PDB file of C-alpha atoms in Angstrom:
ATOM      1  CA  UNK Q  57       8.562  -4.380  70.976  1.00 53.00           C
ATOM      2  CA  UNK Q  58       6.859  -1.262  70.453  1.00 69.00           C
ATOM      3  CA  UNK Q  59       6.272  -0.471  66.640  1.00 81.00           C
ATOM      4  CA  UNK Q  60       6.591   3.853  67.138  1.00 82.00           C
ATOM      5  CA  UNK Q  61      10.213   3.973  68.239  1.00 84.00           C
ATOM      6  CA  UNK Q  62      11.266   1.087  65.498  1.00 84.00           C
ATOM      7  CA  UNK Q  63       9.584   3.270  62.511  1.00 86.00           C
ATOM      8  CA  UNK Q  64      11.601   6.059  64.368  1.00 87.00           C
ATOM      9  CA  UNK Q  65      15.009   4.275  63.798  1.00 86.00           C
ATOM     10  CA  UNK Q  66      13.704   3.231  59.990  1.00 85.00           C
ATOM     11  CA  UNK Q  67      13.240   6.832  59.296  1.00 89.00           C
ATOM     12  CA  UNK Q  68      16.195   8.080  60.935  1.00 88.00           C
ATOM     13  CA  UNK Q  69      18.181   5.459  58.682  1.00 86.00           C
ATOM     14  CA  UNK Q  70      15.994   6.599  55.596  1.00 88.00           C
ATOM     15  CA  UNK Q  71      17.147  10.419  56.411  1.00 89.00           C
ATOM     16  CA  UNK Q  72      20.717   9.260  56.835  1.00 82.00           C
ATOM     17  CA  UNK Q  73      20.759   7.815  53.003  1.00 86.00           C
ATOM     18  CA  UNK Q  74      19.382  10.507  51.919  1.00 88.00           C
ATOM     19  CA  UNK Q  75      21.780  13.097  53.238  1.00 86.00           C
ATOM     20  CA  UNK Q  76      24.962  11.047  52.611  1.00 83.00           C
ATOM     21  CA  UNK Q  77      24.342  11.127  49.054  1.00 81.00           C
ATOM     22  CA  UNK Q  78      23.278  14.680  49.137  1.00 87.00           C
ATOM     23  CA  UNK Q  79      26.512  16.395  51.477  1.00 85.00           C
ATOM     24  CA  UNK Q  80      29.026  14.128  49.100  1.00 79.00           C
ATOM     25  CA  UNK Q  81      29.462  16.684  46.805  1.00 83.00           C
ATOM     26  CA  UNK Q  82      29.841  19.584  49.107  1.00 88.00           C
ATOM     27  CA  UNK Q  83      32.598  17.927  51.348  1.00 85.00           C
ATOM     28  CA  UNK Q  84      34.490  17.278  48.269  1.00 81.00           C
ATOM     29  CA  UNK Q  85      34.226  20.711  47.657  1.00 84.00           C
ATOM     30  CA  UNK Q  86      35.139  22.260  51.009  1.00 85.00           C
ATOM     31  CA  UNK Q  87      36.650  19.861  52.586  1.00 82.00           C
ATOM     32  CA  UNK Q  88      35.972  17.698  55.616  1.00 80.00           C
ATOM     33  CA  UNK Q  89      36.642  20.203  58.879  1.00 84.00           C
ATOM     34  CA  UNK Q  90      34.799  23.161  57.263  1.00 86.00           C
ATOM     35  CA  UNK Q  91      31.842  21.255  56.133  1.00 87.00           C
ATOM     36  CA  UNK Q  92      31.684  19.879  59.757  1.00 85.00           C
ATOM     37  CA  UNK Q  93      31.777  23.368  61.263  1.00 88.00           C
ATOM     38  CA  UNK Q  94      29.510  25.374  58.804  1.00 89.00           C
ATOM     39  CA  UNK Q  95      26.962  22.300  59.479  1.00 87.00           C
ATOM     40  CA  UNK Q  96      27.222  22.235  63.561  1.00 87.00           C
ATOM     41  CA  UNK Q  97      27.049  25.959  63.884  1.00 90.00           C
ATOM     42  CA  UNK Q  98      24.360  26.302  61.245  1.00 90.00           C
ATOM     43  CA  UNK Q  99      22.252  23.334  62.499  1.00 87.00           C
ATOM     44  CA  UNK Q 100      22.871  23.995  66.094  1.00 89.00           C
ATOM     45  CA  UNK Q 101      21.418  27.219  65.513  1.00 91.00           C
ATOM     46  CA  UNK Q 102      18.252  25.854  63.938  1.00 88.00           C
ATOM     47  CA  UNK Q 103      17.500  23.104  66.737  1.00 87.00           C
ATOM     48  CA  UNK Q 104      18.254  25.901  69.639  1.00 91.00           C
ATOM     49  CA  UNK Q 105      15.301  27.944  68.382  1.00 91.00           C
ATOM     50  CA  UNK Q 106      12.715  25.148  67.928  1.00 89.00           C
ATOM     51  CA  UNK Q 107      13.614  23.650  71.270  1.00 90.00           C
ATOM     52  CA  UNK Q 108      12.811  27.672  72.460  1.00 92.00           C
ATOM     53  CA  UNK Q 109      10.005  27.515  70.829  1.00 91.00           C
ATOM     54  CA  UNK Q 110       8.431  24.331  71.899  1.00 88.00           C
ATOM     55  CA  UNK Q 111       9.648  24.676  75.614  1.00 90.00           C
ATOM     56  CA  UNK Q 112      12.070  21.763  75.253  1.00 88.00           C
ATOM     57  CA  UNK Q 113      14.588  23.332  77.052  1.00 90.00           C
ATOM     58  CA  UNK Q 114      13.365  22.800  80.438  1.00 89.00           C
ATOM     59  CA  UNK Q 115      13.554  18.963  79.925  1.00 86.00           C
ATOM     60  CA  UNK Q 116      17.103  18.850  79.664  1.00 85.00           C
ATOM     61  CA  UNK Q 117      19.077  17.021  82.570  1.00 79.00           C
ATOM     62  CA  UNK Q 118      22.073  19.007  82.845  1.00 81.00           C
ATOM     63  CA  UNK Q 119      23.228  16.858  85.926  1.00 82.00           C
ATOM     64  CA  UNK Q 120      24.259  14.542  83.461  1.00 80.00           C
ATOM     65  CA  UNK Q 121      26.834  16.980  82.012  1.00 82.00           C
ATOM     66  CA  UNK Q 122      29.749  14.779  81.954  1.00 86.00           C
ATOM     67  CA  UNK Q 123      27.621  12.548  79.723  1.00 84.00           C
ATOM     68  CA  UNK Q 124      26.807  15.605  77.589  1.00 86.00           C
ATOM     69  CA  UNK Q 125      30.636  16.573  76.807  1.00 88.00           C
ATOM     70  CA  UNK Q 126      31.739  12.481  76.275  1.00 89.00           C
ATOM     71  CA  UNK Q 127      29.118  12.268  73.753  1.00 88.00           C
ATOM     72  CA  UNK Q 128      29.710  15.902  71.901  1.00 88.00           C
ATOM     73  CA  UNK Q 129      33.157  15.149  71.754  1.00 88.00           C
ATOM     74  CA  UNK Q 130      32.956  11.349  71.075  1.00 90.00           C
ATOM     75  CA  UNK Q 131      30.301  11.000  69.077  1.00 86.00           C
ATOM     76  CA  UNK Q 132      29.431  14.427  67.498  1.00 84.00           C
ATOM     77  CA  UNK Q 133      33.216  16.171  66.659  1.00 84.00           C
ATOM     78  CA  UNK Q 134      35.397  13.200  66.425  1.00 89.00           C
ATOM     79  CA  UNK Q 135      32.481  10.441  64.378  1.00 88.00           C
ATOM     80  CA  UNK Q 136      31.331  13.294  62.215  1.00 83.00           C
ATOM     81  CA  UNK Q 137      34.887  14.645  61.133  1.00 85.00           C
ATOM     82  CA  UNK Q 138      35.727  10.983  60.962  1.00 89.00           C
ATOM     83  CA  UNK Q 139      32.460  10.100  58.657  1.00 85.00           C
ATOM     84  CA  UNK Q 140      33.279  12.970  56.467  1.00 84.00           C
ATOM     85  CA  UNK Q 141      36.384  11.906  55.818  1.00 85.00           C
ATOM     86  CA  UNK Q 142      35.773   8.589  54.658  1.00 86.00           C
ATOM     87  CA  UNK Q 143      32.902   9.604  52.374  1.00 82.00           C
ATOM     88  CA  UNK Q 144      35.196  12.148  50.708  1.00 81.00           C
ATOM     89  CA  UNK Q 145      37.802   9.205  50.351  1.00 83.00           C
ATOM     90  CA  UNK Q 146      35.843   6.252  49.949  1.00 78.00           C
ATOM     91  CA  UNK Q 147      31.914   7.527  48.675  1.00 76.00           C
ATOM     92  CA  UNK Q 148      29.013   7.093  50.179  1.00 75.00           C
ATOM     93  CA  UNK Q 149      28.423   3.137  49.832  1.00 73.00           C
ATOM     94  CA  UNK Q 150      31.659   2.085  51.526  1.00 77.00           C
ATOM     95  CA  UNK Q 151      30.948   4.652  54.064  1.00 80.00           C
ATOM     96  CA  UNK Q 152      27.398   3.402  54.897  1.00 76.00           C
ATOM     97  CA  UNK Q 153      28.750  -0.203  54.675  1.00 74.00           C
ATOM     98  CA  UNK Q 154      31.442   0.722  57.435  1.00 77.00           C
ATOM     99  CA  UNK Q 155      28.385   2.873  59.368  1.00 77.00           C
ATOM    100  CA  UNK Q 156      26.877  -0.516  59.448  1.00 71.00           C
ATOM    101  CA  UNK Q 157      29.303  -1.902  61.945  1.00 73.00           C
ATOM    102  CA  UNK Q 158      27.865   0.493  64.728  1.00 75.00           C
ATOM    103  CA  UNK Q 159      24.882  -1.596  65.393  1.00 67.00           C
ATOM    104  CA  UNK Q 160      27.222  -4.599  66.801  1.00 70.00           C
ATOM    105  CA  UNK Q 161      29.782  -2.029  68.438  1.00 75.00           C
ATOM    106  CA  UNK Q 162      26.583  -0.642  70.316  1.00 74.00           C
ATOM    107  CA  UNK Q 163      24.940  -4.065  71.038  1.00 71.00           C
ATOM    108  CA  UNK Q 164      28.928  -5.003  72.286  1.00 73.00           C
ATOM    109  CA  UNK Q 165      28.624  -1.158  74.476  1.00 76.00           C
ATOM    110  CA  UNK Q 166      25.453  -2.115  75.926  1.00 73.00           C
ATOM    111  CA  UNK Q 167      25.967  -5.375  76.889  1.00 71.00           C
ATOM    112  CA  UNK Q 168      29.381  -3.645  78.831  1.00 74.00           C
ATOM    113  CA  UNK Q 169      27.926  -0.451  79.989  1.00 70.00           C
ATOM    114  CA  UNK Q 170      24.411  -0.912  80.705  1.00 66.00           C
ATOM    115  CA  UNK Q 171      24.135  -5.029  80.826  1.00 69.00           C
ATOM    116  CA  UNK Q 172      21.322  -5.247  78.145  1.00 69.00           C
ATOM    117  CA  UNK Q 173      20.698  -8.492  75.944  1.00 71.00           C
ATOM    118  CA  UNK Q 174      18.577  -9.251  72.760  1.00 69.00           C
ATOM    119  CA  UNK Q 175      16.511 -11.781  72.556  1.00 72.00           C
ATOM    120  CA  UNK Q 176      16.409 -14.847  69.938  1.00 77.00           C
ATOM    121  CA  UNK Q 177      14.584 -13.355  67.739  1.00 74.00           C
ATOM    122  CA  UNK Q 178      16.382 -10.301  68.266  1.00 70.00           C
ATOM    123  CA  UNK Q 179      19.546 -11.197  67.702  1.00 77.00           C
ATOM    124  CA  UNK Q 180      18.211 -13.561  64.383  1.00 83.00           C
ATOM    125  CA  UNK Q 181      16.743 -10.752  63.156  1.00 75.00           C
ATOM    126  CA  UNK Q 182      19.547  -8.463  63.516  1.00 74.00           C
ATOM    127  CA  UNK Q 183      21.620 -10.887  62.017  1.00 82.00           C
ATOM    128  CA  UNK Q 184      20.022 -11.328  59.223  1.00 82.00           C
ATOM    129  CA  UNK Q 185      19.600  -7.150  58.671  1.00 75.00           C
ATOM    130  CA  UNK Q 186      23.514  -7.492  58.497  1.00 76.00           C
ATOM    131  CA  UNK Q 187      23.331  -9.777  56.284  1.00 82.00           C
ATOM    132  CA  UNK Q 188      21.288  -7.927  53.970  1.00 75.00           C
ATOM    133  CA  UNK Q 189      23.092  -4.452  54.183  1.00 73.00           C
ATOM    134  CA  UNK Q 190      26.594  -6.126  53.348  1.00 75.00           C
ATOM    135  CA  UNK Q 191      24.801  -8.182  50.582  1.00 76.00           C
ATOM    136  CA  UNK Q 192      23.369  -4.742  48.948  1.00 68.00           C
ATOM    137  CA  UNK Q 193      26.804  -3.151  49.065  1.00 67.00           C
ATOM    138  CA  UNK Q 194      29.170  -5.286  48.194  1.00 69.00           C
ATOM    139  CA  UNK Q 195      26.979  -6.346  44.955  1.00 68.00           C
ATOM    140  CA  UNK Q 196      25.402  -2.589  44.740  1.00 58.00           C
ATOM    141  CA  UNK Q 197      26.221  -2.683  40.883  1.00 59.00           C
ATOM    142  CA  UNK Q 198      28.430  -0.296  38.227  1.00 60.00           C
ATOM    143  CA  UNK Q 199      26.450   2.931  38.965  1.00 54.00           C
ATOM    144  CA  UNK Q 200      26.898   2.819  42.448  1.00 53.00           C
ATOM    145  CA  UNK Q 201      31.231   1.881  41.844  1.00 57.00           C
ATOM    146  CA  UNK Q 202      31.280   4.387  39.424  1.00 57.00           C
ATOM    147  CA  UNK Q 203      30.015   7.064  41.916  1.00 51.00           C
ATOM    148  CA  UNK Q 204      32.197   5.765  44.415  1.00 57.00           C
ATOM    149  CA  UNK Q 205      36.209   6.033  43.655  1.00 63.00           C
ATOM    150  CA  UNK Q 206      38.303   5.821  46.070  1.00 70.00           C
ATOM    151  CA  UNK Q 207      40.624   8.718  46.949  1.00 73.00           C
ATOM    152  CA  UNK Q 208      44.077   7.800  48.472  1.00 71.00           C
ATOM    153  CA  UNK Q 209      44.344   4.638  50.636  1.00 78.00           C
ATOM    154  CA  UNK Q 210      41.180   2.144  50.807  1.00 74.00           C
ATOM    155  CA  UNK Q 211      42.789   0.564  54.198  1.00 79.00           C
ATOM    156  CA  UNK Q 212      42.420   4.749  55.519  1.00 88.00           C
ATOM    157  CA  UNK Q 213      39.253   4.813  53.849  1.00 83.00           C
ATOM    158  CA  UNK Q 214      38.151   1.504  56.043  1.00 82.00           C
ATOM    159  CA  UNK Q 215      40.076   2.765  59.691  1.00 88.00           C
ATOM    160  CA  UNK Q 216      37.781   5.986  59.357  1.00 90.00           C
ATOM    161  CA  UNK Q 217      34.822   4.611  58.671  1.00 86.00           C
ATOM    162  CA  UNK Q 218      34.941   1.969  61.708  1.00 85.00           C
ATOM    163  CA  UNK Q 219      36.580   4.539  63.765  1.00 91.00           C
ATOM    164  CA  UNK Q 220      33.019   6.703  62.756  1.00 90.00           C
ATOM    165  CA  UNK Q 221      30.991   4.270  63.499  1.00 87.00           C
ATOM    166  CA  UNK Q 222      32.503   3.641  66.917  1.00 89.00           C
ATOM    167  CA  UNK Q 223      32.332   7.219  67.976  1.00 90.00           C
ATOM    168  CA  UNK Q 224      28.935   7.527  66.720  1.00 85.00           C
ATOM    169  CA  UNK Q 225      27.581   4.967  68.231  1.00 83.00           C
ATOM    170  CA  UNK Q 226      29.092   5.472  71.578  1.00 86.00           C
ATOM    171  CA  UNK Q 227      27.699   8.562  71.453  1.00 85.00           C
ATOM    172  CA  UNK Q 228      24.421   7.845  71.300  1.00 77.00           C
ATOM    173  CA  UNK Q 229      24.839   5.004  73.781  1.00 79.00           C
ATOM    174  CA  UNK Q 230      26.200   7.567  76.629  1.00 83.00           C
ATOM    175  CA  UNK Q 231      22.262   9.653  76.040  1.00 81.00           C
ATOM    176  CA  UNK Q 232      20.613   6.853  77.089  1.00 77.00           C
ATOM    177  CA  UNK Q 233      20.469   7.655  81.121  1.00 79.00           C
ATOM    178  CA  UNK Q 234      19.598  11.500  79.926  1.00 81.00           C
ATOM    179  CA  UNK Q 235      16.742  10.380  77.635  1.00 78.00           C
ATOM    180  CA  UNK Q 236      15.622   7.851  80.563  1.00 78.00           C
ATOM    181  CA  UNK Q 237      15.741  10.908  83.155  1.00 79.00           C
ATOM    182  CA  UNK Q 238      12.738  12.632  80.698  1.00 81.00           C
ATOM    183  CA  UNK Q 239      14.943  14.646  78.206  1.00 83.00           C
ATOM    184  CA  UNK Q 240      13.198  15.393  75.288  1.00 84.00           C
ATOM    185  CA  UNK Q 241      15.260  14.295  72.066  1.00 81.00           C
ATOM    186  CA  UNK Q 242      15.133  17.213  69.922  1.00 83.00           C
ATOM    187  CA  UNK Q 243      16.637  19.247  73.217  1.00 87.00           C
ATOM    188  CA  UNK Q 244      19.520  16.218  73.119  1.00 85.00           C
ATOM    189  CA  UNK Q 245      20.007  16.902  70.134  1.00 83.00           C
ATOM    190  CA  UNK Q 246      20.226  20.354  70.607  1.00 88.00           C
ATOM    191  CA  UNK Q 247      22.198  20.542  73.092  1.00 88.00           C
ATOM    192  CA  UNK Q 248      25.016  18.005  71.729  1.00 87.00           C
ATOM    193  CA  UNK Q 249      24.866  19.906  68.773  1.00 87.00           C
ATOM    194  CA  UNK Q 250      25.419  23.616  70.160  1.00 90.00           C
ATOM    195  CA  UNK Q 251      28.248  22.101  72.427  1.00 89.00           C
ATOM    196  CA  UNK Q 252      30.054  20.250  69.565  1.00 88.00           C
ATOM    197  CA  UNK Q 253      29.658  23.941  67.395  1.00 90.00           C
ATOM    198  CA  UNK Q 254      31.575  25.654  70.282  1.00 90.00           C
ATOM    199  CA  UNK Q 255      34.174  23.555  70.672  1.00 88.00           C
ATOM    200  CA  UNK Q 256      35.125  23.185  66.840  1.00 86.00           C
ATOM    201  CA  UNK Q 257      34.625  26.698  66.485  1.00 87.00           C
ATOM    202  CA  UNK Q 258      37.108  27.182  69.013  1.00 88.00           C
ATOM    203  CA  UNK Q 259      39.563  24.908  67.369  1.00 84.00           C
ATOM    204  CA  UNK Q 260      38.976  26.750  63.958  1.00 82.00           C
ATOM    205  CA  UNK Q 261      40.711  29.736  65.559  1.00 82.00           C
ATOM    206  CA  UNK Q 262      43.958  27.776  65.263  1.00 80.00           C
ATOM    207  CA  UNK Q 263      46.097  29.272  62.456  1.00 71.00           C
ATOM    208  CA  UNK Q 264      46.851  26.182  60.588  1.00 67.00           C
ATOM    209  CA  UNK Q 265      45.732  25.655  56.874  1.00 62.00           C
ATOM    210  CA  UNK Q 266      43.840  21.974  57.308  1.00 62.00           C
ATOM    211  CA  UNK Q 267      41.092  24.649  59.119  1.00 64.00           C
ATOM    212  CA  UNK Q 268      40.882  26.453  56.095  1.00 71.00           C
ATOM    213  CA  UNK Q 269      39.035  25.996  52.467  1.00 73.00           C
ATOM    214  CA  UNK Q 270      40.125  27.378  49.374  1.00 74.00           C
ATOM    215  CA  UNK Q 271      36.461  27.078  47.695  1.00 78.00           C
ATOM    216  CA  UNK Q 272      34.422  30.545  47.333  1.00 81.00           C
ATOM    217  CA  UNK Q 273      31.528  29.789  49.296  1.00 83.00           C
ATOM    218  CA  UNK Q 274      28.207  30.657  47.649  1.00 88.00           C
ATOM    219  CA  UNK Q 275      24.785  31.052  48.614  1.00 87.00           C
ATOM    220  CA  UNK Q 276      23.985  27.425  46.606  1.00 90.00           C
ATOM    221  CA  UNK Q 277      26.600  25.838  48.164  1.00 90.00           C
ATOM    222  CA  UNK Q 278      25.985  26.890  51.740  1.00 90.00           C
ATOM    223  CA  UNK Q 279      22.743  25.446  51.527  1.00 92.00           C
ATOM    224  CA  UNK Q 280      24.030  22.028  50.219  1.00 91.00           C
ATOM    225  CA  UNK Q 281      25.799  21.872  53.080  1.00 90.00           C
ATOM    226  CA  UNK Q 282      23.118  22.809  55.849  1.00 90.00           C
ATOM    227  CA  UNK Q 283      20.613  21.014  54.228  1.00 91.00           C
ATOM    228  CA  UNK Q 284      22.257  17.294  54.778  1.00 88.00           C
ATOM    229  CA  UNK Q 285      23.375  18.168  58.253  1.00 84.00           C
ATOM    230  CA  UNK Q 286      19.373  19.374  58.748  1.00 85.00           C
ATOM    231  CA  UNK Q 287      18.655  15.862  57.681  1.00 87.00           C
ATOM    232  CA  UNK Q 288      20.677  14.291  59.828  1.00 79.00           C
ATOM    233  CA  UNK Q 289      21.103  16.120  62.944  1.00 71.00           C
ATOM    234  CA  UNK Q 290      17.917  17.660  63.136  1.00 73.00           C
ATOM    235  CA  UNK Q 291      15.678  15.097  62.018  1.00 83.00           C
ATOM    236  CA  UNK Q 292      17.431  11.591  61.731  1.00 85.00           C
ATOM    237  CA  UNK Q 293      19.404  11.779  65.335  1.00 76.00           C
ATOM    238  CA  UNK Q 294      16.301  13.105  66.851  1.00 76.00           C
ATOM    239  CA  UNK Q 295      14.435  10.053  65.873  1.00 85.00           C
ATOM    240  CA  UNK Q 296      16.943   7.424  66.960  1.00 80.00           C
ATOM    241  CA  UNK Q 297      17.402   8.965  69.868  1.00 74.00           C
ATOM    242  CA  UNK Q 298      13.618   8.265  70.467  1.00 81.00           C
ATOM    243  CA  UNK Q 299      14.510   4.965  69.743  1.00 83.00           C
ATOM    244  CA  UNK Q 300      17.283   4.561  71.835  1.00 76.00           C
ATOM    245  CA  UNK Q 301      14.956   6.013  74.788  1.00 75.00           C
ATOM    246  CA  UNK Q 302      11.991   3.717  73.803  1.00 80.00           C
ATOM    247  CA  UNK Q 303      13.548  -0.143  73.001  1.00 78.00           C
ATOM    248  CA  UNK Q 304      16.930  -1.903  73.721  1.00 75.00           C
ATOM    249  CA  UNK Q 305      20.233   0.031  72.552  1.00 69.00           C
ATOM    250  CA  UNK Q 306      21.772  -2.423  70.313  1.00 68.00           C
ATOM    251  CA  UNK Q 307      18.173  -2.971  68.045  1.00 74.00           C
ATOM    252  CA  UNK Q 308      17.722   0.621  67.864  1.00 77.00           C
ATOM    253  CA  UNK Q 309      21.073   0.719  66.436  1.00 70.00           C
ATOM    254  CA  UNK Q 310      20.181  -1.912  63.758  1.00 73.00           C
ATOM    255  CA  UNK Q 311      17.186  -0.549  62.848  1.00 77.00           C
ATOM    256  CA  UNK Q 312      19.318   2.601  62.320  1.00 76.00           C
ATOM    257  CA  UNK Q 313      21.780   0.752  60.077  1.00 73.00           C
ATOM    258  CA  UNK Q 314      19.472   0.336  57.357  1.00 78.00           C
ATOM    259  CA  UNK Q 315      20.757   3.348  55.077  1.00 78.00           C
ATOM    260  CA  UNK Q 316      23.535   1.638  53.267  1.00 76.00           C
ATOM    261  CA  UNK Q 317      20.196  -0.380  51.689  1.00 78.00           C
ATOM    262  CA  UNK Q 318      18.248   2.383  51.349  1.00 82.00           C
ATOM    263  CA  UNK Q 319      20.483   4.335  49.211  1.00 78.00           C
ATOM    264  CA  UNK Q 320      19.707   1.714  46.083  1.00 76.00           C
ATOM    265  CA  UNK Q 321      16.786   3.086  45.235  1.00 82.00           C
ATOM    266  CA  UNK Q 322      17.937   7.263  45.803  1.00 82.00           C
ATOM    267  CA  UNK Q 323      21.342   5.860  43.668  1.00 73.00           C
ATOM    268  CA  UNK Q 324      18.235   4.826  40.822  1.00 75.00           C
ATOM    269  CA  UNK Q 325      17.131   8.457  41.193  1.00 80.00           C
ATOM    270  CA  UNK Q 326      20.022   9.751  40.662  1.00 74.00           C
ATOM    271  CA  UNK Q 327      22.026   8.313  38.445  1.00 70.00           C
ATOM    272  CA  UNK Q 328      18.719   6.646  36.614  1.00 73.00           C
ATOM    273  CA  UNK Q 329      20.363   3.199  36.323  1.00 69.00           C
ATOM    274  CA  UNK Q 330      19.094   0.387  38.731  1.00 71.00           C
ATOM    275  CA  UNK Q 331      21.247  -1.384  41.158  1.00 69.00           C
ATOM    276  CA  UNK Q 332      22.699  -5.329  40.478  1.00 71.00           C
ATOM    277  CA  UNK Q 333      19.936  -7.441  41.712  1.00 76.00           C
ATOM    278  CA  UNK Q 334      21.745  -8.752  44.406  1.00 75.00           C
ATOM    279  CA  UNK Q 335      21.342  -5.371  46.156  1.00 72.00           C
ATOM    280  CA  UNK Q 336      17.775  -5.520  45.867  1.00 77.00           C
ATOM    281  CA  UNK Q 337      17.893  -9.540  47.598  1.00 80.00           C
ATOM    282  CA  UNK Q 338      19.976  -8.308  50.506  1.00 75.00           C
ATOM    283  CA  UNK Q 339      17.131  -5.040  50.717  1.00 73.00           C
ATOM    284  CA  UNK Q 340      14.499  -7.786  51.063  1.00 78.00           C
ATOM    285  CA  UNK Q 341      16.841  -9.788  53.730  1.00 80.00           C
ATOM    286  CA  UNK Q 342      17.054  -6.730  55.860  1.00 75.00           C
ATOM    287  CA  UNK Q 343      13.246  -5.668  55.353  1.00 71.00           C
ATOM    288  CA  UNK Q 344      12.805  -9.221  56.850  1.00 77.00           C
ATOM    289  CA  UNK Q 345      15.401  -8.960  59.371  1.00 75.00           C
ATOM    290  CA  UNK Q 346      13.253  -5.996  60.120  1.00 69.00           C
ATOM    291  CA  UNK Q 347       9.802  -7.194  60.277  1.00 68.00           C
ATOM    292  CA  UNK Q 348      11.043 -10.157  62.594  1.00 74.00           C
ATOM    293  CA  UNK Q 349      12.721  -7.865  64.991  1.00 67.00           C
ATOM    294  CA  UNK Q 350       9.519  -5.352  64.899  1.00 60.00           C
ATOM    295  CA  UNK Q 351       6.756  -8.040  65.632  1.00 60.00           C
ATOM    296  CA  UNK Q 352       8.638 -10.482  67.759  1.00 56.00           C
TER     297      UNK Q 352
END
């Protein structure tokens, strides 16, 4: 296995903690649909001009346009609504813990779509990553349930957060042929991202109040908003997609996983007390998981 596209996925899963616990606050405040559209218009924007600038725009294989519009619909609009939705209900640990379940969806889409297996190893090392992440949230300790309450229905809270992880990650399973055919993945990214801003801000012209936010919008909280979308559309998708493109679907996906783990030590930061240490056995299950799957 190739080391590169494996530290990609780590890092994409390291961004994706990072800006789950940052955009919680905001999508409480404006809720779900706005906070998606202000994000995909704002980051779509960004990615278009860096793609301009680099050239990346030329690599794009729009013959695969059906693939394009599955996954911006699939995995962009409906998993990102979805996502936000459960971490305004449920917080960001149940939603990472439900995230989680996209690396065995994927590895079940790629064994359906595309015929790919995992080897021994592979699959031993995947499990025990699993392992690990549900062992460091279920036993994540009293700061991280006390930053977590649950809104309304947990059984909601759980249907949107496997729903999100479905659409996710057949989204990024239908950009593996356009990666293969050369695409660059910032320009994927791009280009998912500027399709899924058009359509919802086409649906936002429909005059019905669940479009609309009562919160003033302020310079501050604008840029909480962008900032987490930045994180993870602009920098975390990028580098799983090079993943994706680079080693077999389903252990790019598990190597993705990892944020529900990763958020101990950003909880310790932010709340300044230190997670049960449970969640700290199950982070050095799925660093081992890891390591297995990276040099095996």
């Amino acid at each position: 296995m190739l080391v590169v596209p494996a530290v990609a996925a780590l890092a994409a899963s390291f961004g994706w903690a990072a800006g789950i616990v940052l955009a919680q606050s905001p999508a409480r405040a404006v809720g779900a649909f706005e906070f998606t559209r202000i994000q995909l218009i704002a980051c779509s924007a960004i990615l278009s001009v860096i793609c301009a600038i680099l050239g990346y725009w030329s690599t794009v294989a729009w013959e695969n346009w059906l693939a394009y519009a599955a996954s911006i619909g699939i995995g962009i609009l409906l998993g990102k609504l979805a996502m936000i939705e459960c971490l305004r209900r449920g917080g960001p640990r149940r939603t990472e813990l439900l995230l989680a379940l996209k690396a065995p969806l994927v590895a079940v889409m790629a064994f359906v779509w595309m015929g790919e297996t995992i080897s021994a190893p592979g699959l031993i090392g995947g499990a025990v990553i699993l392992s690990g992440v549900v062992l460091a949230i279920c036993f994540a300790g009293p700061a991280a349930k006390e930053s977590d309450p649950v809104d309304g229905s947990l059984g909601v809270v759980i249907v949107l957060g496997i729903g999100a992880a479905a659409c996710q990650g057949a989204g990024y399973s239908l950009m593996k042929p356009v990666l293969l055919a050369g695409t660059e993945p910032l320009a994927v990214s791009a280009a998912r991202l500027t399709g899924a801003a058009f359509l919802i801000s086409i649906i936002a012209l429909w005059p019905n109040g669940a479009f609309r936010s009562d919160t003033e919008m302020t310079p501050g909280l604008l840029f909480r908003i962008i900032l987490p979308g930045f994180i993870g559309y602009g920098v975390s998708s990028s580098l799983l997609l090079y993943a994706f493109a680079n080693l077999n679907a389903g252990m790019a996906a598990i190597l993705g996983s990892l944020s529900p783990v990763l958020v101990l030590p950003l909880i310790k930061l932010q709340t300044g007390v230190a997670p049960h240490g449970f969640a700290w056995a199950g982070a050095v299950l799925a660093i081992a998981g890891t390591s297995l799957m990276i040099f095996y």
